[in-house]
mmCIF file of C-alpha atoms and ligand atoms in Angstrom:
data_model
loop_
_atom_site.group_PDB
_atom_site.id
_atom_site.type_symbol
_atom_site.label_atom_id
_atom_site.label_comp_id
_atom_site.label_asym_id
_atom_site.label_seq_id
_atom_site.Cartn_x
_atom_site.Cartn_y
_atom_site.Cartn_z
ATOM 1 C CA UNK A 11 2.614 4.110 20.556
ATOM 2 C CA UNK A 12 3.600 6.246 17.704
ATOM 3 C CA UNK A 13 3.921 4.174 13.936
ATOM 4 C CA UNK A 14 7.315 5.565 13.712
ATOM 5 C CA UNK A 15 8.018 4.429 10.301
ATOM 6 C CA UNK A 16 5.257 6.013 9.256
ATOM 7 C CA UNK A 17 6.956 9.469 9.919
ATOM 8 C CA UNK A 18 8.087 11.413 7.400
ATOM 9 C CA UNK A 19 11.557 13.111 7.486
ATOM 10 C CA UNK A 20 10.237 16.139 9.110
ATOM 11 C CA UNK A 21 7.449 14.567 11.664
ATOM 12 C CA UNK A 22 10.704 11.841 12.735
ATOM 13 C CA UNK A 23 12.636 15.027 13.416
ATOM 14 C CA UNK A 24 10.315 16.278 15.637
ATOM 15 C CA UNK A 25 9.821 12.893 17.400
ATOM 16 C CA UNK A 26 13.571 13.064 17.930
ATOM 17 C CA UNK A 27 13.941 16.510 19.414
ATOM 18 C CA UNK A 28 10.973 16.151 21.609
ATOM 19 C CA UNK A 29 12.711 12.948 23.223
ATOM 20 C CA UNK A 30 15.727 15.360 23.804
ATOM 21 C CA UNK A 31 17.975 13.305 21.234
ATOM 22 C CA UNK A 32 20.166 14.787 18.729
ATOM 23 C CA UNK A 33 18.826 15.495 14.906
ATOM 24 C CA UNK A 34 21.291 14.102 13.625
ATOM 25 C CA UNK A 35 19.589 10.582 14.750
ATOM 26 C CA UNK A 36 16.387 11.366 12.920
ATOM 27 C CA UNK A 37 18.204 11.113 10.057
ATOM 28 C CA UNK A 38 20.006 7.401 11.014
ATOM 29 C CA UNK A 39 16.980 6.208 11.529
ATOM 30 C CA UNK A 40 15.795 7.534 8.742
ATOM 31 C CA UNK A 41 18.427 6.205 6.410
ATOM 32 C CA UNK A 42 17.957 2.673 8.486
ATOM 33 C CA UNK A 43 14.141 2.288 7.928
ATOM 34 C CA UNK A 44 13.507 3.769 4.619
ATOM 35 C CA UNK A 45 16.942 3.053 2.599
ATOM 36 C CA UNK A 46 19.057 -0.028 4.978
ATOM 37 C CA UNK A 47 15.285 -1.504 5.213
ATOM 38 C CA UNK A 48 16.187 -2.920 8.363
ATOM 39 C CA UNK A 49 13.309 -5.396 10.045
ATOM 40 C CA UNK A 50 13.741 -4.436 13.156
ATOM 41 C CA UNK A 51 15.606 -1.752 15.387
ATOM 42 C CA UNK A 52 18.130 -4.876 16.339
ATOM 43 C CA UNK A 53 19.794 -4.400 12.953
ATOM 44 C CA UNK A 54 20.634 -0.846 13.599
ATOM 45 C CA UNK A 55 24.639 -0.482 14.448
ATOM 46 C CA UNK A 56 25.118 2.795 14.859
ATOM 47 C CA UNK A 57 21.947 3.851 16.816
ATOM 48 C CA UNK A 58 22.616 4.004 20.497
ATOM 49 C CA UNK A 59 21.314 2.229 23.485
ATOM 50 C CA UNK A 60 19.238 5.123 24.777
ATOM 51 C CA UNK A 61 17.292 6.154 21.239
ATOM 52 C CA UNK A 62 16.907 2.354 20.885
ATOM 53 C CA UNK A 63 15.028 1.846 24.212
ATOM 54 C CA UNK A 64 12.979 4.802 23.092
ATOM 55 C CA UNK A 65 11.880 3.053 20.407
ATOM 56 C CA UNK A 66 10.799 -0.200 22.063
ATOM 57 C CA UNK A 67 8.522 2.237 24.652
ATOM 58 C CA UNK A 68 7.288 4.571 22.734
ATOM 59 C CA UNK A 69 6.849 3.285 19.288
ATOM 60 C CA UNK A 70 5.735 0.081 17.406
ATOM 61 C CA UNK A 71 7.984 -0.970 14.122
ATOM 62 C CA UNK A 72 6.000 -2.142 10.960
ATOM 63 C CA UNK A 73 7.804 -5.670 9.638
ATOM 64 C CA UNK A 74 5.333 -7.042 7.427
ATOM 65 C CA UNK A 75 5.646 -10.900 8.047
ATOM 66 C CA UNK A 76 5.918 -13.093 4.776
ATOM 67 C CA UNK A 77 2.950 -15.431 5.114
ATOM 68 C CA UNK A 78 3.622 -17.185 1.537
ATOM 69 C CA UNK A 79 5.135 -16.482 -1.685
ATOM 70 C CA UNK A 80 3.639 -18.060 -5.290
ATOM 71 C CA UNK A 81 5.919 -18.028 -7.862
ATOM 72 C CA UNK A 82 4.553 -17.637 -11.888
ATOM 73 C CA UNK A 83 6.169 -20.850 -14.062
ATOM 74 C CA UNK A 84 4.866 -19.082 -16.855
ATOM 75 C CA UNK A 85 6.620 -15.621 -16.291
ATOM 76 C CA UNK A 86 8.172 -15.454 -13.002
ATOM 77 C CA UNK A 87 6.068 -13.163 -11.400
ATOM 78 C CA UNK A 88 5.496 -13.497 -7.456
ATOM 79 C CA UNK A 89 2.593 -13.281 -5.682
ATOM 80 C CA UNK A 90 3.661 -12.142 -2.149
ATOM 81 C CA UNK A 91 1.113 -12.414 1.016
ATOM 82 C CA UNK A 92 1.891 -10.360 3.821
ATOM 83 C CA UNK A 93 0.649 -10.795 7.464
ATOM 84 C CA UNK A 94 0.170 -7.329 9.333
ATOM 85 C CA UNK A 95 0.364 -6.879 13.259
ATOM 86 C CA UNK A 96 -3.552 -7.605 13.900
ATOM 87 C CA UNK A 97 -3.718 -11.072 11.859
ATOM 88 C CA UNK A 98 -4.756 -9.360 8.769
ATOM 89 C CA UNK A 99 -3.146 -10.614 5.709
ATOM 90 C CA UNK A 100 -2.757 -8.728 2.530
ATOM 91 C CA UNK A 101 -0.991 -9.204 -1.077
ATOM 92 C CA UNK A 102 1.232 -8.043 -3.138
ATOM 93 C CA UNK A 103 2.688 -8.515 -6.629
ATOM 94 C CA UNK A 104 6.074 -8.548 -7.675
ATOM 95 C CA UNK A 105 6.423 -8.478 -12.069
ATOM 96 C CA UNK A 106 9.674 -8.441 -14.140
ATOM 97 C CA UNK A 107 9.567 -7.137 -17.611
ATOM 98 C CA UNK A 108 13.047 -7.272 -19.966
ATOM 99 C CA UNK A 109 14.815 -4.458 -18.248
ATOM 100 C CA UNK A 110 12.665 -3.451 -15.545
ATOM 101 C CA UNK A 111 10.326 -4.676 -12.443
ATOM 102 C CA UNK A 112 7.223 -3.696 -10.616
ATOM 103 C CA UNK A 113 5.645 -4.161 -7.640
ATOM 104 C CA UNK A 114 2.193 -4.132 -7.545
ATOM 105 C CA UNK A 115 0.796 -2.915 -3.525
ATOM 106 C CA UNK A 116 -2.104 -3.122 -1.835
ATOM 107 C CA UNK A 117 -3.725 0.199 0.099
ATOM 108 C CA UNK A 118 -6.365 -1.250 2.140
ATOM 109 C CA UNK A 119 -7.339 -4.539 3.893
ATOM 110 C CA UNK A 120 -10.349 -5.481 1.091
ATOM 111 C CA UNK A 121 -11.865 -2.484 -0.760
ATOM 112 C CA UNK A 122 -15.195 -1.411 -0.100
ATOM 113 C CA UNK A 123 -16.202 0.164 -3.896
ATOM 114 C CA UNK A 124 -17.914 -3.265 -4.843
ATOM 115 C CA UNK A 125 -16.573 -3.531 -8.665
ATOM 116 C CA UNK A 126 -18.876 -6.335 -9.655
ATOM 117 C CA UNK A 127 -15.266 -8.289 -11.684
ATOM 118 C CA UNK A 128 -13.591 -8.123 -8.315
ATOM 119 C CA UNK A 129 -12.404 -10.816 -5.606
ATOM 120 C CA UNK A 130 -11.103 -7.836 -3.154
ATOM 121 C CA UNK A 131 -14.390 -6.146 -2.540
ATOM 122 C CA UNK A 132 -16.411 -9.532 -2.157
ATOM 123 C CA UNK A 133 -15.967 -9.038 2.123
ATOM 124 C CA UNK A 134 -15.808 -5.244 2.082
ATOM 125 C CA UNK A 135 -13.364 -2.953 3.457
ATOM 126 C CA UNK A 136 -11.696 -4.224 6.694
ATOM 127 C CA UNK A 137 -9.556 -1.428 7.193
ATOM 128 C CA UNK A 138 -7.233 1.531 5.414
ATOM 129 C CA UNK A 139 -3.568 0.361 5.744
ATOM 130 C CA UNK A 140 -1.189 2.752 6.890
ATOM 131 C CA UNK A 141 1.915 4.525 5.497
ATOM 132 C CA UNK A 142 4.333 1.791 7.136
ATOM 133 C CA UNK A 143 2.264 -1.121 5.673
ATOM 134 C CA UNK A 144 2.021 0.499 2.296
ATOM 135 C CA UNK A 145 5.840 1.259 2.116
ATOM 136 C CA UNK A 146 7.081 -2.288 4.321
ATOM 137 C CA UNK A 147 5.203 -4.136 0.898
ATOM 138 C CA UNK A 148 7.752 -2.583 -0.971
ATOM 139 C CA UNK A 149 10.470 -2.837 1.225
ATOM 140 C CA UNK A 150 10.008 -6.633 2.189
ATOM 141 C CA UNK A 151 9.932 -7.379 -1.575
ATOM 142 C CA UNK A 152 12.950 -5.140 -1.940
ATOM 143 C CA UNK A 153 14.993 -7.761 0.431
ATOM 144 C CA UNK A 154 13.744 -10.744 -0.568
ATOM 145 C CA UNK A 155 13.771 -10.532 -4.249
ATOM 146 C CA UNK A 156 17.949 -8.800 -3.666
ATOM 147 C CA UNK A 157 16.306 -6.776 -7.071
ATOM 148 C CA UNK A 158 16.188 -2.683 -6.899
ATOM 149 C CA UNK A 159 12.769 -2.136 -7.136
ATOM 150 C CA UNK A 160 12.008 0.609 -11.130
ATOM 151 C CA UNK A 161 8.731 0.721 -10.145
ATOM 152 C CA UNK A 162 5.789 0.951 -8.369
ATOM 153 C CA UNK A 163 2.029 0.469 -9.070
ATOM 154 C CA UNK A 164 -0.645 1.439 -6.088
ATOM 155 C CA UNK A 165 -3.440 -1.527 -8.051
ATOM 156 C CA UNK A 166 -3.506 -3.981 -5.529
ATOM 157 C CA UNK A 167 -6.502 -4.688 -2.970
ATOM 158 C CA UNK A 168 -8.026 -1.608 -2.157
ATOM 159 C CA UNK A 169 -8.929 2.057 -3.793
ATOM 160 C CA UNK A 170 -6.202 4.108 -2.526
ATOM 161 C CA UNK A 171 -7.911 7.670 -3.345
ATOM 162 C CA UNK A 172 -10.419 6.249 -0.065
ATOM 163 C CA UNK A 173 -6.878 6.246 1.855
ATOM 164 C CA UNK A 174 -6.045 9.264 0.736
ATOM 165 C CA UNK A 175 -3.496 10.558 3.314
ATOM 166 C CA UNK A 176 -1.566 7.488 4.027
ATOM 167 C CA UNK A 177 -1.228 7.260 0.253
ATOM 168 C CA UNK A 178 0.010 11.178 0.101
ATOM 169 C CA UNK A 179 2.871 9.775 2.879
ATOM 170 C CA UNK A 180 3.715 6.922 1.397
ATOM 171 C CA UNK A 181 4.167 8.515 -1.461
ATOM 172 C CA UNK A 182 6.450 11.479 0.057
ATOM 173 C CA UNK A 183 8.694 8.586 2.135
ATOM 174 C CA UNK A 184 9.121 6.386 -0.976
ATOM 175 C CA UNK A 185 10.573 9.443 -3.101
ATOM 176 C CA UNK A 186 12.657 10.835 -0.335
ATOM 177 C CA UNK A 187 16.241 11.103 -1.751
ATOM 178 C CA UNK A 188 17.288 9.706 1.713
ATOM 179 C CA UNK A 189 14.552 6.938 1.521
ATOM 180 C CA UNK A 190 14.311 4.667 -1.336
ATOM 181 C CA UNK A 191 14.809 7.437 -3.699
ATOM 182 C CA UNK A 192 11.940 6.168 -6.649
ATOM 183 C CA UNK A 193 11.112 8.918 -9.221
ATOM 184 C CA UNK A 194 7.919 9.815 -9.089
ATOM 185 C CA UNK A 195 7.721 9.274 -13.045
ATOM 186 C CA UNK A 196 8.035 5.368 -12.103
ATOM 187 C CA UNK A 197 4.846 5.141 -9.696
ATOM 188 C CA UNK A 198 1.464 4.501 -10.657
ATOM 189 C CA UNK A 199 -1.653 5.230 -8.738
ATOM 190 C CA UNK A 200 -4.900 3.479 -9.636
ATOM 191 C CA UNK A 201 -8.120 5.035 -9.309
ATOM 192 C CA UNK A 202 -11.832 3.620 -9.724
ATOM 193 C CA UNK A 203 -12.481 7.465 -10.217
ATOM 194 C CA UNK A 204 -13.317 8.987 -7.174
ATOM 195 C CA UNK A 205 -13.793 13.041 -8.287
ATOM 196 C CA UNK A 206 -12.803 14.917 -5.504
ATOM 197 C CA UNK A 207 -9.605 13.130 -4.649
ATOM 198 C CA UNK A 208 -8.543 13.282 -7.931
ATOM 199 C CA UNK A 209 -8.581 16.704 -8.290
ATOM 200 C CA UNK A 210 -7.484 17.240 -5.014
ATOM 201 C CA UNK A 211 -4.103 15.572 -6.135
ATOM 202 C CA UNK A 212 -4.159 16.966 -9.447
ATOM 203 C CA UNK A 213 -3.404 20.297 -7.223
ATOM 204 C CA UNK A 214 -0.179 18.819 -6.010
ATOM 205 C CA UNK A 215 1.093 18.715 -9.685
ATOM 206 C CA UNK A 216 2.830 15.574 -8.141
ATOM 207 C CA UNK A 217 4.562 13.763 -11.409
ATOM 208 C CA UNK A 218 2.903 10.446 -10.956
ATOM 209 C CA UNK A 219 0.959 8.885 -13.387
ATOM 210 C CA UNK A 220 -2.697 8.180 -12.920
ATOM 211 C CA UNK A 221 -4.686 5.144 -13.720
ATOM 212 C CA UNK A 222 -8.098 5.046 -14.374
ATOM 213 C CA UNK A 223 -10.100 2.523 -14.018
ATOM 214 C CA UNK A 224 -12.827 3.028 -16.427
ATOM 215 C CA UNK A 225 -13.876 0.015 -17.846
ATOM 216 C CA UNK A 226 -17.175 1.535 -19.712
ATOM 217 C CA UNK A 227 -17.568 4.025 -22.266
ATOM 218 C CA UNK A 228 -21.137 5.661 -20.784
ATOM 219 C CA UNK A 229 -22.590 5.758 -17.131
ATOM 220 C CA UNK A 230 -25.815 3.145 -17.983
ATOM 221 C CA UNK A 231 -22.063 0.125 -18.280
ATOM 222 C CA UNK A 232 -20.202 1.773 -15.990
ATOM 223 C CA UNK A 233 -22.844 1.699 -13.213
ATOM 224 C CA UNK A 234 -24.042 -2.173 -14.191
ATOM 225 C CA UNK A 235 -19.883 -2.613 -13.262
ATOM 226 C CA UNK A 236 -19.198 -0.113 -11.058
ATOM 227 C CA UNK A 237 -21.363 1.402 -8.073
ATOM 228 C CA UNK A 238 -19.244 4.270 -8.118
ATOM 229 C CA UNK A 239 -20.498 5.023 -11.256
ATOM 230 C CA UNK A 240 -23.742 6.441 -9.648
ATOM 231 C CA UNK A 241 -21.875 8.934 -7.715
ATOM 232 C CA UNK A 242 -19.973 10.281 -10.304
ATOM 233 C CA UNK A 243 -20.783 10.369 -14.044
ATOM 234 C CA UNK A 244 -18.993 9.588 -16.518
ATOM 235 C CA UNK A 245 -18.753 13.565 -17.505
ATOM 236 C CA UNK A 246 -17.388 14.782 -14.430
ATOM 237 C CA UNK A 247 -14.531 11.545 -14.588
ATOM 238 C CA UNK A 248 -13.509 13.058 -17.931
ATOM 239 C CA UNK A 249 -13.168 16.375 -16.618
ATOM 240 C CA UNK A 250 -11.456 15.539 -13.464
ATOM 241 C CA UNK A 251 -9.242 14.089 -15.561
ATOM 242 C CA UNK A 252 -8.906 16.510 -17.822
ATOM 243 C CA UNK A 253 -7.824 18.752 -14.930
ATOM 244 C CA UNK A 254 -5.400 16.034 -13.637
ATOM 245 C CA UNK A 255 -3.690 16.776 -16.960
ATOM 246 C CA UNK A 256 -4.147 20.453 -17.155
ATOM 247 C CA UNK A 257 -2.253 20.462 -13.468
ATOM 248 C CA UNK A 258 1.150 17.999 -14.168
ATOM 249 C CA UNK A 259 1.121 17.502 -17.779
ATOM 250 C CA UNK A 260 1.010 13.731 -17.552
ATOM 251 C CA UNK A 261 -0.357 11.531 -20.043
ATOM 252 C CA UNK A 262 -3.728 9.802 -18.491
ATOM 253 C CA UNK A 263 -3.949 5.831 -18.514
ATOM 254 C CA UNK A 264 -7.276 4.087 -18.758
ATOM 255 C CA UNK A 265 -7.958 0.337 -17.618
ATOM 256 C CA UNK A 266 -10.063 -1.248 -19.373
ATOM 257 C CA UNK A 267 -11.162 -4.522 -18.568
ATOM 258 C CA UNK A 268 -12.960 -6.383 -21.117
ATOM 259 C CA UNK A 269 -15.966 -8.932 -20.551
ATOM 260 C CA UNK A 270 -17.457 -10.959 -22.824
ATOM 261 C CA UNK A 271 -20.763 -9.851 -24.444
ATOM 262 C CA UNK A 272 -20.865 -7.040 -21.718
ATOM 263 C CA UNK A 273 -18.426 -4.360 -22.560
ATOM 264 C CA UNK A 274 -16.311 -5.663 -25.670
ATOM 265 C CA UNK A 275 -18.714 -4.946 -28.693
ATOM 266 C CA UNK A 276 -17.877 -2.939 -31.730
ATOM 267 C CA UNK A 277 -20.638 -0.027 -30.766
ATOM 268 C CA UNK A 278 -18.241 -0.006 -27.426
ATOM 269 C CA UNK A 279 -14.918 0.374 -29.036
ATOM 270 C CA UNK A 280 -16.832 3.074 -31.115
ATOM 271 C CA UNK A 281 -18.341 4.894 -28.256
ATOM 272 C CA UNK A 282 -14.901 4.420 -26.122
ATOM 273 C CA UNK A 283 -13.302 6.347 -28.536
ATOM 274 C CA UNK A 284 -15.352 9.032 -29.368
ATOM 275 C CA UNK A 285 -15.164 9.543 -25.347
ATOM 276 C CA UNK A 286 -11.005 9.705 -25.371
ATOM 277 C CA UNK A 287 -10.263 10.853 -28.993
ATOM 278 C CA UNK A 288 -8.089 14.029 -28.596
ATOM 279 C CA UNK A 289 -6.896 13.022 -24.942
ATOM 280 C CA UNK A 290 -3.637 12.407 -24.174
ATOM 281 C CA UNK A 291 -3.786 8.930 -22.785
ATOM 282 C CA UNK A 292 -2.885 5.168 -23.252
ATOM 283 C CA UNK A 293 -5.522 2.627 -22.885
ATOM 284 C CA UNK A 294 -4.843 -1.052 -20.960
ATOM 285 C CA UNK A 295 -6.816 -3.303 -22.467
ATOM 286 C CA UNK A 296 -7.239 -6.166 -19.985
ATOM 287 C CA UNK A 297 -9.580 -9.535 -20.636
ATOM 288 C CA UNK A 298 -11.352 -9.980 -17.504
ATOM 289 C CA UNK A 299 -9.928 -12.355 -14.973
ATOM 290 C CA UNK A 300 -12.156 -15.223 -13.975
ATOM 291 C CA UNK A 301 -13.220 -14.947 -10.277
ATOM 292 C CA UNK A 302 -15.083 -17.652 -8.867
ATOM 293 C CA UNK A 303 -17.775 -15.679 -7.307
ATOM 294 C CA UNK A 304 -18.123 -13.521 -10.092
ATOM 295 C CA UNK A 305 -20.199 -14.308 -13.408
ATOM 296 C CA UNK A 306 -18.236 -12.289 -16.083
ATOM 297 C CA UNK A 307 -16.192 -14.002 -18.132
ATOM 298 C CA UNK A 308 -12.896 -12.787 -20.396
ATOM 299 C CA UNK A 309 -13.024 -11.625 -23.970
ATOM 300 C CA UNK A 310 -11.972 -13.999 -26.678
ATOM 301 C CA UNK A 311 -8.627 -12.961 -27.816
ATOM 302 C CA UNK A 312 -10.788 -12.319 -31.048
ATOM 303 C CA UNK A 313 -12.870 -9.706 -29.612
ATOM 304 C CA UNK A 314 -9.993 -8.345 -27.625
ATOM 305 C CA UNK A 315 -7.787 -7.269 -31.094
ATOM 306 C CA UNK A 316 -10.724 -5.926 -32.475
ATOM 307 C CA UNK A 317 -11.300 -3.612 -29.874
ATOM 308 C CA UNK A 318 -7.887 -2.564 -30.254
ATOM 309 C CA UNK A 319 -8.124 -1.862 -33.552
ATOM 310 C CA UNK A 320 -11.426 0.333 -33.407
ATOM 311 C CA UNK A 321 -9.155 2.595 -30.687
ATOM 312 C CA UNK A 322 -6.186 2.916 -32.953
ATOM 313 C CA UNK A 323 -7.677 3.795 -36.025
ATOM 314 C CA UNK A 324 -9.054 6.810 -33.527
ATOM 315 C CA UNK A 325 -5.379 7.545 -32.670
ATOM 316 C CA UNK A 326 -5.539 6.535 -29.712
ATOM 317 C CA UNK A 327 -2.420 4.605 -27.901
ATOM 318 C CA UNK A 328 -3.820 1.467 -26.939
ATOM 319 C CA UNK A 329 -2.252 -1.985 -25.135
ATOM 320 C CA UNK A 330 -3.865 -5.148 -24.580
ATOM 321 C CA UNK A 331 -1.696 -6.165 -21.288
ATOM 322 C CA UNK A 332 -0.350 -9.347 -20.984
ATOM 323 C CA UNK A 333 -2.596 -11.583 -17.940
ATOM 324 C CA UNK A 334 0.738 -11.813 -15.783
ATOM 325 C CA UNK A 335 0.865 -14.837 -13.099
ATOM 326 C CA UNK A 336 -2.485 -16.313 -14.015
ATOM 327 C CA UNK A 337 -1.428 -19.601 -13.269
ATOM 328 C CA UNK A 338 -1.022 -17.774 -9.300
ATOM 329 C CA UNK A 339 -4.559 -16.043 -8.794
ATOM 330 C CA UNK A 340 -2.968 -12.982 -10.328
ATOM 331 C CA UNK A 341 -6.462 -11.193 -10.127
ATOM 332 C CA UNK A 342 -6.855 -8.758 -7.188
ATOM 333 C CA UNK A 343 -7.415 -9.846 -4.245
ATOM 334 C CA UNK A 344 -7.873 -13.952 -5.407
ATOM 335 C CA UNK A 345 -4.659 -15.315 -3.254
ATOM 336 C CA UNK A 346 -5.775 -13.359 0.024
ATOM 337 C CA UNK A 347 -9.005 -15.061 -0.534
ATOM 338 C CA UNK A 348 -7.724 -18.626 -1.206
ATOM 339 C CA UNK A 349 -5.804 -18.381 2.037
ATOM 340 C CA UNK A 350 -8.871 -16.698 4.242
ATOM 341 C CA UNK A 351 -10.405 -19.732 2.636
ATOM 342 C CA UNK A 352 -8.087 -22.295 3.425
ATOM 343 C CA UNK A 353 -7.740 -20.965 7.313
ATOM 344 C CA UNK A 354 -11.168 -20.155 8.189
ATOM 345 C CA UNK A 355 -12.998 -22.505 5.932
ATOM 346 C CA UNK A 356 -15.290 -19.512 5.069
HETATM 347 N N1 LIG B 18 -9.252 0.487 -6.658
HETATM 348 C C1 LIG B 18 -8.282 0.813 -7.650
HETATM 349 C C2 LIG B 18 -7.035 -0.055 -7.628
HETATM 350 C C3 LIG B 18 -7.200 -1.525 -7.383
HETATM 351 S S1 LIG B 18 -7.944 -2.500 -8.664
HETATM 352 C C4 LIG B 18 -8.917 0.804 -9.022
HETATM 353 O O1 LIG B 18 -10.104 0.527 -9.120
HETATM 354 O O2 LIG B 18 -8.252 1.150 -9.987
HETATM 355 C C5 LIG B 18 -6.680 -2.637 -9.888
HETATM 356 C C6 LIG B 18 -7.201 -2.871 -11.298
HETATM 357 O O3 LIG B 18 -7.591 -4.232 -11.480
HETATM 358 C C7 LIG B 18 -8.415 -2.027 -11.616
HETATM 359 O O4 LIG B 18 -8.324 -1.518 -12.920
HETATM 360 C C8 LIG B 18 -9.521 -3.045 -11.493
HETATM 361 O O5 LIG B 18 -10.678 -2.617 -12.136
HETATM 362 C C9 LIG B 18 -8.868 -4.276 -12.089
HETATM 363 N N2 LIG B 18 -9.503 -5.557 -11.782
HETATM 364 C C10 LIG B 18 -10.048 -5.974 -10.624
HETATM 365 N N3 LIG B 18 -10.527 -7.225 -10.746
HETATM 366 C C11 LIG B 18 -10.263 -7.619 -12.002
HETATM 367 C C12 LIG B 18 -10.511 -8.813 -12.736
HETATM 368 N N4 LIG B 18 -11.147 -9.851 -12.182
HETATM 369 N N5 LIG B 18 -10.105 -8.860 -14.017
HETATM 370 C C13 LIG B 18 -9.452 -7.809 -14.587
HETATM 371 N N6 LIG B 18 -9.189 -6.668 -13.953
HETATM 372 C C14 LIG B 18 -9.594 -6.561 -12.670
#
């Protein structure tokens, strides 16, 4: 069975021609999957008998089914949580700002990096979603919320540079001018900074902004935080992204997440900024989000604006983000868990 939404403009083509149908169809379907976001091949009026029998024997559709949706009294975000074909479930976030949205998607079924501040890792990596799952996330939100989706942030469950070519289609489907059309400008892909990938898509000069998750300003933090951290120093992070920025010219973000006592001191601020001073970046600032399993706890507000401060008097372009949806497990991976909880009493 071939994952036909999964197919990009060219590889559907192909499919098409090689089933003896006219081109012309590739792009219908096209247009019917990746733009009419149709849930099923039912929904497609103009698509005849013949391709549509095709596509019930030779190829499966991806329809994410909506499991539950949490709504935020606070700010209105939703937390979305999606059931895929095999009886995995995985979430998404949906956030509205004044004049624009995001959705927040997942890239894998858990995450297998083992951030010590984070719920999705706790069961490791199930498996790498693919293309169809990553894009049907957006899509499904896309119908439900009736809300033209600005943009799009790969920092849900999972690292997507460890999926790295289903993220490289998803991100060619969801730009296609025949597809969803989103600018590359509005999508966001966060990394815990795996090297190679990095600068393996810095060579695409592809104009999507990078996220780091750095969280540390020196490898001895990083690595009490991070595992990754003692595959890849914090040196050759810098200069991979460095490179990034060399390649597409696009201002670096760094996520910082800040825990109490472990990472938010003055001599941090002071050594974070000596690390980024000159760099064209922002920095997220981020109080830790409780998780249950975890022990780290959230920077005082306190501690939080000092930080700040010690970055901006180093010129650098800083944020502390606003916790969105706390009152819905907003942290990664903490509404999957609740409801693995809930069904399997694990
Ligand atoms: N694997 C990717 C993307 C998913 S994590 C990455 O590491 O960037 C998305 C962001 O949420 C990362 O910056 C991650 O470090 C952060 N995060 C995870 N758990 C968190 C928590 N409990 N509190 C605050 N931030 C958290």
């Amino acid at each position: 069975m071939i994952d036909i939404k999964s197919l990009n403009m060219k590889e559907l083509t192909n499919f098409i021609l090689e089933k003896g149908e006219k081109r012309y169809r590739a792009e219908q379907l096209f247009s019917w999957m990746h733009s009419r976001l149709a849930r099923n091949p039912g929904e497609m009026s103009n698509i005849p008998k013949t391709v549509k029998e095709l596509l019930k024997s030779e190829a499966e559709y991806t329809a994410l089914e909506t499991v539950d949706i949490q709504t935020s009294e606070e700010d209105g975000t939703k937390k979305y949580l999606f059931g895929l074909s095999d009886g995995n479930v995985i979430e998404s976030v949906w956030m509205r700002y004044r004049d624009w949205n995001s959705v927040c998607i997942s890239s894998q079924v858990g995450c297998r990096m083992g951030c010590r501040f984070c719920a999705s890792t706790l069961d490791g990596c199930i498996r790498n979603l693919t293309p169809s799952e990553m894009l049907d996330q957006v899509y499904s939100i896309r119908r439900e919320s009736g809300e033209r989706i600005s943009n799009i942030v790969i920092m849900g469950s999972g690292e997507p540079l460890d999926n790295y070519d289903a993220l490289l289609k998803f991100l060619e489907i969801i730009t296609d001018e025949k597809g969803l059309n989103i600018g590359e400008r509005h999508i966001t892909v966060s990394t815990c900074g795996l090297v190679p990938e990095i600068r393996r898509l810095a060579e695409l000069k592809k104009q999507i902004t990078l996220a780091i998750s750095l969280h540390a300003p020196n490898d001895g933090k990083r690595r009490s935080l991070m595992p990754i951290a003692n595959k890849y120093s914090v040196t050759d992070l810098m200069e991979a992204v460095k490179y990034y920025y060399e390649k597409t010219g696009r201002r670096i973000t760094f996520e910082y997440a800040l825990a109490r006592d472990v990472n938010d001191t003055p001599e941090d601020a002071a050594e974070l900024s000596g690390l980024l001073k000159g760099l064209n970046c922002h920095v997220n600032l981020i109080p830790v989000n409780p998780v249950r399993e975890r022990a780290l706890r959230g920077s005082s507000g306190r501690r939080a604006s000092d930080f700040k401060t010690e970055l901006e008097k180093n010129g650098i372009n800083v944020t502390i983000r606003r916790e969105m949806g706390r009152d819905i497990d907003g942290a990664c991976g903490q509404l999957r868990r609740k409801h693995l909880e809930a069904v399997f009493h694990v």
